[in-house]
């Protein structure tokens, strides 16, 4: 059994950022990671051609901007290098191969965390005053129920297993879902010589990376409605009316919808021009599957050798967190909407659950570290609190 002030579950960007902020405040913490290294999503469960979709100034972790020489849209490998440097720069110590199986609040108000060492099967118990959940919104791939999928005659997978399209050269592959992953994977498949099709069920805002980048900067000094009008005008100039290709736009603007529902617009990295040229076909929702034949909601039937589901992710918090109700709802997402999502009762916090990507993660980490710091210091009688610590609180508040 081991004791620590703080236990952080998950060593993705959110866990790393929180640990770094705690280390800066000299608060001891233990990071538990089920995989054999940090940032396993980015190392193992993302496709080869991925770059950060947002500009680098919106994607850095606390206290460490990307270097001036880094490209605006940082490629996956360069981001991994950034994360490796981050780990060494802030002396983040990660216990890998530790899968957290349960966490519960003891009657004495402390958290008991049980982890399995996946290389030896040994069970470890940690006791902590504070628990930070950083297992991610993108913890497991979600595949919707489709009639006949179990008996499908081809191969199907979630997009978190997709690396590139090499093995389907010359084959027919269907991508289900038109978010960032779906649109980019359909484009990537096509570039690998695959006959790619994509399912687009709902109206969707499609923007370029550059439009999102401009929009995010304009939002600093213009209201959302105005930014949406400017960006939609750019869309009309760039794309014209896409509805004859099966791509309709929602009634409300892209940034307004992001704020209201948390759904991001889809970023086009080259899929739309291919759709216009007829190189990628668009289909409506899938109604059922028979052997290798997929039937769509409009009655069309086509044969596919593989189906890739880019249909989103689910949080897996409920699988291991016993007293989840202190912070999470029945879907394993925070009960409170941002900006009040990150703190629960009895010393539990979450980092990386605001649907605001790395920028949201960076904010969560700083708020959590500062709050834990205040929590610790307020337990020390004021006369005993060292002056240095008080100075840090003031600094932390101003950060
Ligand atoms: C394809 C893709 C592209 C993205 N691109 C961008 C982008 O360009 N810009 C942006 O801002 N955001 C982007 N995001 C969103 C977000 O920033 C990333 O998903 C980011 O990695 C989230 O970090 P995280 O630490 O919250 O979660 P994760 O990176 O998922 O890390 C969670 C960690 O917890 C571990 N874990 C889970 N369960 C347990 C357990 N029970 N015990 C121990 N460890 C556990 C996992 O192994 C994992 O290492 C993207 C997401 C995806 C999927
Ligand atoms: C974690 O497990 C993997 C595979 O089981 C093993 O190769 C690796 O050495 C382990 N790492 C640590 C730090 O124990
Ligand atoms: C751990 O447990 C799994 C399944 O329970 C078993 O397959 C594996 O061999 C065990 N590993 C060790 C090192 O005991
Ligand atoms: C786009 O074209 C469709 C018909 O093809 C039409 O119904 C729709 O109103 C048009 N949208 C815009 C914004 O012009
Ligand atoms: C590509 O796939 C679509 C949809 O399945 C199909 O209609 C078309 O015939 C295929 N093209 C080729 C050249 O196989
Ligand atoms: C998961 O990752 C995607 C990026 O691919 C992001 O847009 C989404 O908000 C994340 N969260 C969930 C719950 O899917």
Coordinates of C-alpha atoms and ligand atoms in Angstrom, one line a residue:
X1 CA 0.0 0.0 0.0
X2 CA 1.3 3.4 -0.9
X3 CA 0.1 6.9 0.1
X4 CA 0.3 10.1 -1.9
X5 CA -1.3 13.5 -1.8
X6 CA -2.7 13.1 -5.4
X7 CA -3.2 10.1 -7.6
X8 CA -3.8 10.9 -11.3
X9 CA -5.4 8.1 -13.5
X10 CA -4.2 8.3 -17.1
X11 CA -1.0 9.6 -18.7
X12 CA -2.4 11.2 -21.8
X13 CA -1.9 15.0 -22.3
X14 CA -4.4 15.7 -19.5
X15 CA -2.7 13.6 -16.9
X16 CA 0.8 14.9 -17.9
X17 CA -0.4 18.5 -17.8
X18 CA -1.9 18.1 -14.3
X19 CA 1.2 16.3 -13.0
X20 CA 3.4 19.1 -14.4
X21 CA 1.3 21.8 -12.7
X22 CA 1.4 19.9 -9.4
X23 CA 5.1 19.4 -9.6
X24 CA 5.6 23.1 -10.1
X25 CA 3.8 23.6 -6.8
X26 CA 5.8 20.9 -5.1
X27 CA 2.7 18.7 -4.5
X28 CA 3.6 15.0 -4.6
X29 CA 1.6 13.0 -7.1
X30 CA 1.5 9.6 -8.7
X31 CA 0.4 9.0 -12.3
X32 CA -1.0 5.6 -13.1
X33 CA -1.2 4.5 -16.8
X34 CA -2.6 1.2 -18.1
X35 CA -0.5 1.2 -21.3
X36 CA 3.3 0.7 -21.5
X37 CA 4.0 4.4 -22.1
X38 CA 2.4 7.9 -21.8
X39 CA 0.1 9.4 -24.5
X40 CA -0.8 6.0 -25.9
X41 CA -3.8 7.4 -27.8
X42 CA -1.4 9.5 -29.9
X43 CA 1.2 6.8 -30.1
X44 CA -1.0 3.8 -31.0
X45 CA -4.6 4.7 -31.7
X46 CA -4.3 7.5 -34.3
X47 CA -3.7 7.3 -38.0
X48 CA -0.3 8.0 -39.6
X49 CA -1.2 11.2 -41.5
X50 CA -2.7 13.0 -38.5
X51 CA -1.7 16.5 -37.6
X52 CA -3.1 18.7 -34.9
X53 CA -6.3 20.2 -36.4
X54 CA -6.0 23.4 -34.4
X55 CA -3.2 26.0 -34.7
X56 CA -0.3 25.3 -32.3
X57 CA -1.1 28.3 -30.1
X58 CA -4.3 26.6 -29.2
X59 CA -2.7 23.2 -28.5
X60 CA 0.1 23.7 -26.0
X61 CA 0.2 22.3 -22.5
X62 CA 0.7 24.7 -19.5
X63 CA 4.0 26.6 -19.2
X64 CA 5.4 25.2 -22.5
X65 CA 4.5 26.9 -25.8
X66 CA 5.5 25.1 -29.1
X67 CA 8.8 26.4 -30.5
X68 CA 8.6 29.2 -33.0
X69 CA 10.0 26.9 -35.6
X70 CA 7.2 24.4 -35.2
X71 CA 4.6 24.4 -38.1
X72 CA 1.2 26.0 -37.4
X73 CA -0.4 22.6 -37.6
X74 CA 1.9 20.2 -35.7
X75 CA 2.3 16.7 -37.2
X76 CA 1.6 13.7 -34.9
X77 CA 5.3 12.7 -34.6
X78 CA 6.3 16.2 -33.7
X79 CA 3.6 16.4 -31.1
X80 CA 4.8 13.1 -29.5
X81 CA 8.3 14.6 -29.3
X82 CA 6.8 17.7 -27.6
X83 CA 5.1 15.4 -25.1
X84 CA 8.3 13.4 -24.4
X85 CA 10.2 16.7 -23.7
X86 CA 7.3 17.8 -21.5
X87 CA 7.6 14.7 -19.4
X88 CA 11.3 15.2 -18.8
X89 CA 11.2 19.0 -18.4
X90 CA 8.7 18.7 -15.5
X91 CA 10.1 15.5 -14.1
X92 CA 6.8 13.7 -14.5
X93 CA 7.1 10.2 -13.1
X94 CA 4.6 7.7 -14.7
X95 CA 3.9 4.3 -13.4
X96 CA 3.1 2.4 -16.6
X97 CA 1.4 -1.0 -17.0
X98 CA -0.9 0.0 -14.2
X99 CA -4.6 -0.5 -15.1
X100 CA -6.8 1.2 -12.5
X101 CA -9.6 -1.3 -11.7
X102 CA -11.4 0.6 -8.9
X103 CA -11.4 3.9 -7.0
X104 CA -13.7 4.6 -4.0
X105 CA -14.1 7.1 -1.3
X106 CA -13.2 5.7 2.2
X107 CA -15.2 6.7 5.3
X108 CA -12.2 8.7 6.4
X109 CA -12.6 11.0 3.3
X110 CA -9.6 9.6 1.5
X111 CA -9.5 7.8 -1.9
X112 CA -8.6 4.2 -2.2
X113 CA -7.3 3.3 -5.7
X114 CA -6.7 -0.3 -6.8
X115 CA -4.5 -0.9 -9.8
X116 CA -3.4 -4.1 -11.6
X117 CA 0.2 -4.3 -12.7
X118 CA -0.5 -5.7 -16.2
X119 CA 3.0 -7.2 -16.5
X120 CA 2.9 -9.3 -13.3
X121 CA -0.9 -9.4 -12.5
X122 CA 0.0 -8.1 -9.0
X123 CA -2.6 -5.8 -7.3
X124 CA -1.5 -2.5 -5.9
X125 CA -3.4 -0.2 -3.5
X126 CA -2.9 3.6 -3.4
X127 CA -4.4 5.9 -0.8
X128 CA -4.7 9.6 -1.8
X129 CA -6.4 12.8 -0.5
X130 CA -7.1 13.9 -4.1
X131 CA -8.1 11.9 -7.1
X132 CA -7.7 13.3 -10.7
X133 CA -9.5 11.4 -13.4
X134 CA -7.6 11.9 -16.7
X135 CA -8.7 8.8 -18.6
X136 CA -10.0 10.8 -21.5
X137 CA -13.3 11.4 -23.4
X138 CA -11.8 9.3 -26.2
X139 CA -11.1 6.3 -24.0
X140 CA -12.9 3.6 -26.1
X141 CA -14.1 3.5 -29.7
X142 CA -17.9 3.4 -30.1
X143 CA -19.6 1.4 -32.8
X144 CA -23.4 1.8 -33.2
X145 CA -25.7 -1.1 -33.4
X146 CA -26.4 -2.0 -37.1
X147 CA -28.7 -4.9 -38.2
X148 CA -26.6 -7.6 -39.7
X149 CA -23.2 -6.2 -38.7
X150 CA -22.3 -9.4 -36.6
X151 CA -22.7 -11.5 -39.7
X152 CA -20.9 -9.0 -42.0
X153 CA -18.9 -10.8 -44.7
X154 CA -16.0 -8.3 -44.7
X155 CA -13.8 -6.7 -42.1
X156 CA -15.0 -3.9 -39.8
X157 CA -13.1 -1.8 -37.3
X158 CA -13.3 1.4 -35.3
X159 CA -11.2 4.3 -36.6
X160 CA -8.9 4.1 -33.6
X161 CA -7.4 0.9 -35.2
X162 CA -6.9 2.6 -38.6
X163 CA -3.3 3.5 -39.4
X164 CA -3.4 3.8 -43.2
X165 CA -5.1 2.3 -46.3
X166 CA -2.4 0.1 -47.7
X167 CA -4.1 -3.2 -47.3
X168 CA -7.3 -2.2 -49.1
X169 CA -5.7 -1.1 -52.4
X170 CA -8.2 -1.4 -55.1
X171 CA -11.0 -2.5 -52.7
X172 CA -14.3 -0.9 -51.8
X173 CA -14.3 0.6 -48.3
X174 CA -17.1 2.4 -46.5
X175 CA -16.3 5.0 -43.8
X176 CA -19.3 5.6 -41.5
X177 CA -19.3 9.1 -39.9
X178 CA -18.3 12.5 -41.2
X179 CA -16.5 14.1 -38.2
X180 CA -12.8 15.0 -38.5
X181 CA -11.7 11.3 -38.3
X182 CA -14.2 10.0 -40.9
X183 CA -13.6 12.7 -43.5
X184 CA -9.8 12.5 -43.2
X185 CA -9.8 8.7 -43.3
X186 CA -12.0 8.6 -46.4
X187 CA -9.5 11.1 -48.0
X188 CA -6.5 9.0 -46.9
X189 CA -8.0 5.8 -48.2
X190 CA -8.6 7.4 -51.6
X191 CA -5.0 8.5 -51.7
X192 CA -3.9 4.9 -51.0
X193 CA -5.8 3.8 -54.1
X194 CA -8.9 2.6 -52.3
X195 CA -12.4 3.1 -53.7
X196 CA -13.7 5.0 -50.7
X197 CA -17.3 6.0 -49.8
X198 CA -18.5 7.9 -46.8
X199 CA -21.8 7.9 -44.8
X200 CA -23.1 11.4 -44.0
X201 CA -26.3 11.1 -42.0
X202 CA -26.8 14.6 -40.6
X203 CA -26.2 18.2 -41.7
X204 CA -22.6 19.2 -41.0
X205 CA -20.4 22.3 -41.1
X206 CA -17.3 21.7 -43.2
X207 CA -14.5 24.2 -42.9
X208 CA -10.9 24.3 -43.7
X209 CA -8.2 24.3 -41.0
X210 CA -7.4 27.9 -42.1
X211 CA -11.0 29.0 -41.6
X212 CA -11.1 27.5 -38.1
X213 CA -7.8 29.2 -37.4
X214 CA -9.0 32.6 -38.5
X215 CA -12.3 32.1 -36.7
X216 CA -10.6 31.2 -33.4
X217 CA -8.5 34.4 -33.6
X218 CA -11.5 36.6 -34.6
X219 CA -13.5 35.2 -31.6
X220 CA -11.0 37.0 -29.3
X221 CA -12.6 40.4 -30.3
X222 CA -15.8 39.7 -32.2
X223 CA -19.1 38.1 -31.1
X224 CA -19.8 34.5 -32.2
X225 CA -22.6 35.5 -34.5
X226 CA -20.4 37.9 -36.5
X227 CA -17.6 35.4 -36.7
X228 CA -20.0 32.7 -38.0
X229 CA -21.3 35.1 -40.7
X230 CA -17.7 35.8 -41.8
X231 CA -16.7 32.2 -41.8
X232 CA -19.8 31.0 -43.7
X233 CA -19.2 33.6 -46.4
X234 CA -15.7 32.1 -46.8
X235 CA -17.4 28.7 -47.1
X236 CA -19.6 29.9 -49.8
X237 CA -16.7 31.3 -51.7
X238 CA -14.6 28.2 -51.2
X239 CA -17.2 25.4 -51.6
X240 CA -20.4 26.9 -53.1
X241 CA -23.6 24.8 -52.4
X242 CA -22.6 21.3 -51.5
X243 CA -26.1 19.9 -51.0
X244 CA -26.2 18.2 -54.4
X245 CA -23.3 16.1 -53.2
X246 CA -25.2 15.0 -50.1
X247 CA -23.5 17.5 -47.7
X248 CA -26.0 19.9 -46.1
X249 CA -25.2 22.6 -43.6
X250 CA -27.0 23.0 -40.2
X251 CA -29.2 26.1 -39.8
X252 CA -27.0 27.5 -37.0
X253 CA -23.4 28.7 -37.4
X254 CA -20.3 26.5 -36.7
X255 CA -18.9 28.4 -33.7
X256 CA -22.3 29.0 -32.2
X257 CA -23.0 25.3 -32.4
X258 CA -19.7 24.4 -30.9
X259 CA -20.5 26.6 -27.9
X260 CA -24.1 25.3 -27.6
X261 CA -23.7 21.6 -28.2
X262 CA -19.9 20.9 -27.9
X263 CA -19.9 19.5 -31.5
X264 CA -17.0 20.7 -33.5
X265 CA -17.3 21.6 -37.2
X266 CA -15.6 19.1 -39.5
X267 CA -12.2 20.1 -40.9
X268 CA -11.7 19.3 -44.5
X269 CA -8.2 18.3 -45.4
X270 CA -9.1 17.4 -49.0
X271 CA -12.1 15.1 -48.9
X272 CA -14.6 17.6 -50.3
X273 CA -12.7 18.2 -53.6
X274 CA -12.6 14.5 -54.0
X275 CA -16.3 14.2 -53.3
X276 CA -17.0 16.9 -55.9
X277 CA -14.8 15.0 -58.5
X278 CA -16.8 11.8 -57.7
X279 CA -13.7 10.0 -56.4
X280 CA -15.4 9.6 -53.0
X281 CA -19.1 8.7 -52.9
X282 CA -21.5 10.0 -50.2
X283 CA -24.2 7.8 -48.8
X284 CA -27.0 8.5 -46.3
X285 CA -27.4 6.4 -43.1
X286 CA -26.9 2.6 -43.1
X287 CA -30.2 0.7 -42.6
X288 CA -28.9 -2.9 -42.6
X289 CA -26.1 -5.2 -43.8
X290 CA -26.5 -8.6 -45.5
X291 CA -23.3 -10.6 -45.9
X292 CA -21.1 -8.0 -47.8
X293 CA -24.0 -5.9 -49.1
X294 CA -24.8 -2.7 -47.2
X295 CA -28.3 -1.2 -47.7
X296 CA -28.7 2.5 -47.1
X297 CA -31.7 4.6 -45.9
X298 CA -32.5 5.7 -49.5
X299 CA -32.8 2.0 -50.6
X300 CA -29.4 1.9 -52.5
X301 CA -27.4 -1.3 -52.0
X302 CA -23.6 -1.6 -52.5
X303 CA -21.0 -4.2 -51.7
X304 CA -18.0 -3.3 -49.5
X305 CA -14.9 -5.2 -48.5
X306 CA -14.4 -3.3 -45.2
X307 CA -16.3 -0.8 -43.1
X308 CA -14.5 1.7 -40.8
X309 CA -16.6 3.2 -38.1
X310 CA -15.6 6.8 -37.3
X311 CA -18.6 7.1 -35.0
X312 CA -17.1 8.6 -31.9
X313 CA -15.8 7.5 -28.6
X314 CA -17.1 6.9 -25.1
X315 CA -15.6 7.6 -21.7
X316 CA -14.9 4.5 -19.6
X317 CA -14.9 6.1 -16.2
X318 CA -17.9 4.1 -15.0
X319 CA -16.0 0.9 -15.4
X320 CA -13.7 1.6 -12.5
X321 CA -14.8 4.7 -10.6
X322 CA -17.2 3.5 -7.9
X323 CA -18.2 6.9 -6.4
X324 CA -18.5 8.5 -9.8
X325 CA -21.7 10.4 -8.9
X326 CA -19.6 12.9 -7.0
X327 CA -18.6 14.3 -10.4
X328 CA -19.9 12.3 -13.4
X329 CA -23.2 11.4 -14.9
X330 CA -24.4 8.0 -16.2
X331 CA -22.4 8.5 -19.5
X332 CA -19.1 9.0 -17.6
X333 CA -19.0 12.7 -18.5
X334 CA -19.0 15.5 -16.0
X335 CA -22.4 16.4 -14.5
X336 CA -21.7 20.2 -14.8
X337 CA -21.1 21.9 -18.1
X338 CA -17.9 23.9 -18.6
X339 CA -16.5 26.0 -17.0
X340 CA -17.8 24.2 -13.8
X341 CA -17.1 20.6 -15.0
X342 CA -13.7 20.0 -13.5
X343 CA -14.3 19.7 -9.7
X344 CA -16.4 17.4 -7.7
X345 CA -17.1 16.8 -4.0
X346 CA -14.6 15.1 -1.6
X347 CA -11.4 15.8 -3.5
X348 CA -12.2 14.4 -6.9
X349 CA -11.3 16.2 -10.2
X350 CA -11.3 15.6 -13.9
X351 CA -9.0 16.9 -16.6
X352 CA -9.8 16.5 -20.3
X353 CA -13.6 16.3 -20.2
X354 CA -14.6 19.7 -21.5
X355 CA -14.8 18.8 -25.2
X356 CA -12.4 21.6 -25.8
X357 CA -9.4 19.6 -26.9
X358 CA -5.9 20.5 -25.7
X359 CA -6.8 24.1 -24.8
X360 CA -9.5 22.8 -22.4
X361 CA -7.0 20.3 -21.0
X362 CA -4.5 23.0 -20.3
X363 CA -7.1 25.1 -18.4
X364 CA -8.3 22.1 -16.4
X365 CA -4.8 21.1 -15.3
X366 CA -4.0 24.6 -14.0
X367 CA -7.3 25.0 -12.2
X368 CA -7.0 21.6 -10.6
X369 CA -3.4 22.1 -9.4
X370 CA -4.2 25.5 -7.9
X371 CA -7.3 24.2 -6.2
X372 CA -5.5 21.3 -4.7
X373 CA -2.8 23.7 -3.5
X374 CA -5.3 25.9 -1.8
X375 CA -6.9 22.8 -0.3
X376 CA -3.6 21.6 1.2
X377 CA -2.5 25.0 2.4
X378 CA -5.9 25.8 4.1
X379 CA -5.4 22.7 6.3
X380 CA -2.2 24.1 7.7
X381 CA -2.8 26.7 10.5
X382 CA -2.0 30.1 9.0
X383 CA 0.9 30.8 11.4
X384 CA 2.6 27.7 10.3
X385 CA 2.2 28.2 6.6
X386 CA 5.6 29.0 5.1
X387 CA 5.8 32.4 3.4
X388 CA 7.1 30.8 0.2
X389 CA 3.9 28.8 -0.2
X390 CA 1.7 31.9 0.3
X391 CA 3.7 33.6 -2.5
X392 CA 3.0 30.7 -4.7
X393 CA -0.7 30.9 -4.1
X394 CA -0.7 34.5 -5.2
X395 CA 1.3 33.6 -8.3
X396 CA -0.9 30.7 -9.1
X397 CA -4.0 32.9 -8.8
X398 CA -2.5 35.4 -11.3
X399 CA -1.5 32.7 -13.8
Ligands
LIG1 C1 -7.9 11.4 -33.7 C2 -7.9 12.5 -32.7 C3 -7.4 13.8 -33.1 C4 -7.4 14.9 -32.2 N1 -6.9 16.1 -32.6 C5 -6.9 17.1 -31.7 C6 -6.3 18.4 -32.1 O1 -5.8 18.6 -33.2 N2 -6.3 19.4 -31.2 C7 -6.9 19.2 -29.9 O2 -6.9 20.2 -29.1 N3 -7.4 18.1 -29.6 C8 -7.5 17.0 -30.4 N4 -8.0 15.8 -30.0 C9 -8.8 15.7 -28.7 C10 -7.9 15.6 -27.5 O3 -7.0 16.7 -27.4 C11 -7.1 14.3 -27.5 O4 -8.0 13.2 -27.5 C12 -6.2 14.2 -26.2 O5 -5.3 13.1 -26.4 C13 -7.0 14.0 -25.0 O6 -6.1 13.8 -23.9 P1 -6.5 13.1 -22.6 O7 -5.3 13.0 -21.7 O8 -7.7 13.7 -22.0 O9 -6.9 11.6 -23.0 P2 -6.1 10.4 -23.7 O10 -5.1 11.0 -24.6 O11 -7.1 9.5 -24.2 O12 -5.3 9.8 -22.5 C14 -6.0 9.0 -21.5 C15 -5.0 8.0 -20.9 O13 -5.6 7.3 -19.8 C16 -5.2 5.9 -19.9 N5 -6.3 5.1 -19.2 C17 -7.5 5.0 -19.6 N6 -8.2 4.2 -18.7 C18 -7.3 3.8 -17.7 C19 -7.3 3.1 -16.5 N7 -8.4 2.5 -16.1 N8 -6.2 3.0 -15.8 C20 -5.1 3.6 -16.2 N9 -4.9 4.3 -17.3 C21 -6.0 4.5 -18.1 C22 -5.2 5.6 -21.4 O14 -4.3 4.5 -21.7 C23 -4.6 6.9 -21.9 O15 -3.2 6.9 -22.0 C24 -8.0 14.7 -30.9 C25 -8.5 13.4 -30.6 C26 -8.5 12.4 -31.4 C27 -9.1 11.0 -31.0
LIG2 C1 5.1 -2.9 -19.6 O1 4.6 -4.1 -20.3 C2 5.2 -4.4 -21.6 C3 4.5 -5.5 -22.2 O2 3.9 -6.4 -21.3 C4 6.7 -4.6 -21.3 O3 7.3 -4.9 -22.6 C5 7.3 -3.4 -20.6 O4 8.7 -3.7 -20.3 C6 6.6 -3.0 -19.4 N1 7.1 -1.7 -18.9 C7 7.3 -1.5 -17.6 C8 7.8 -0.1 -17.4 O5 7.2 -2.3 -16.8
LIG3 C1 -2.0 -12.7 -15.9 O1 -3.3 -13.1 -16.0 C2 -3.7 -13.5 -17.3 C3 -5.2 -13.9 -17.3 O2 -5.8 -13.9 -16.0 C4 -2.9 -14.7 -17.7 O3 -3.2 -15.0 -19.1 C5 -1.4 -14.3 -17.7 O4 -0.6 -15.4 -18.0 C6 -1.0 -13.8 -16.3 N1 0.4 -13.3 -16.3 C7 1.2 -13.5 -15.3 C8 2.6 -12.9 -15.5 O5 1.0 -14.1 -14.3
LIG4 C1 -28.5 24.6 -52.1 O1 -29.1 23.8 -53.2 C2 -30.3 23.2 -52.8 C3 -30.8 22.4 -54.0 O2 -29.8 21.8 -54.7 C4 -31.3 24.2 -52.3 O3 -32.5 23.5 -51.8 C5 -30.7 25.0 -51.1 O4 -31.6 26.0 -50.7 C6 -29.4 25.6 -51.5 N1 -28.8 26.3 -50.4 C7 -28.3 27.5 -50.4 C8 -27.7 28.0 -49.1 O5 -28.3 28.2 -51.4
LIG5 C1 -16.7 2.1 -55.9 O1 -17.6 1.9 -54.8 C2 -18.9 2.3 -55.1 C3 -19.7 2.1 -53.9 O2 -19.6 0.8 -53.4 C4 -19.5 1.5 -56.3 O3 -20.7 2.0 -56.7 C5 -18.5 1.7 -57.5 O4 -18.9 0.8 -58.6 C6 -17.1 1.3 -57.1 N1 -16.2 1.6 -58.2 C7 -15.3 0.7 -58.7 C8 -14.4 1.2 -59.8 O5 -15.2 -0.4 -58.2
LIG6 C1 -13.0 12.7 -29.0 O1 -12.1 13.2 -30.0 C2 -12.6 14.0 -31.0 C3 -11.6 14.4 -32.0 O2 -11.4 13.3 -32.9 C4 -13.3 15.2 -30.4 O3 -13.8 16.1 -31.4 C5 -14.4 14.8 -29.4 O4 -15.0 15.9 -28.8 C6 -13.8 13.9 -28.4 N1 -14.7 13.5 -27.4 C7 -15.8 12.6 -27.5 C8 -16.6 12.4 -26.3 O5 -16.0 12.0 -28.6

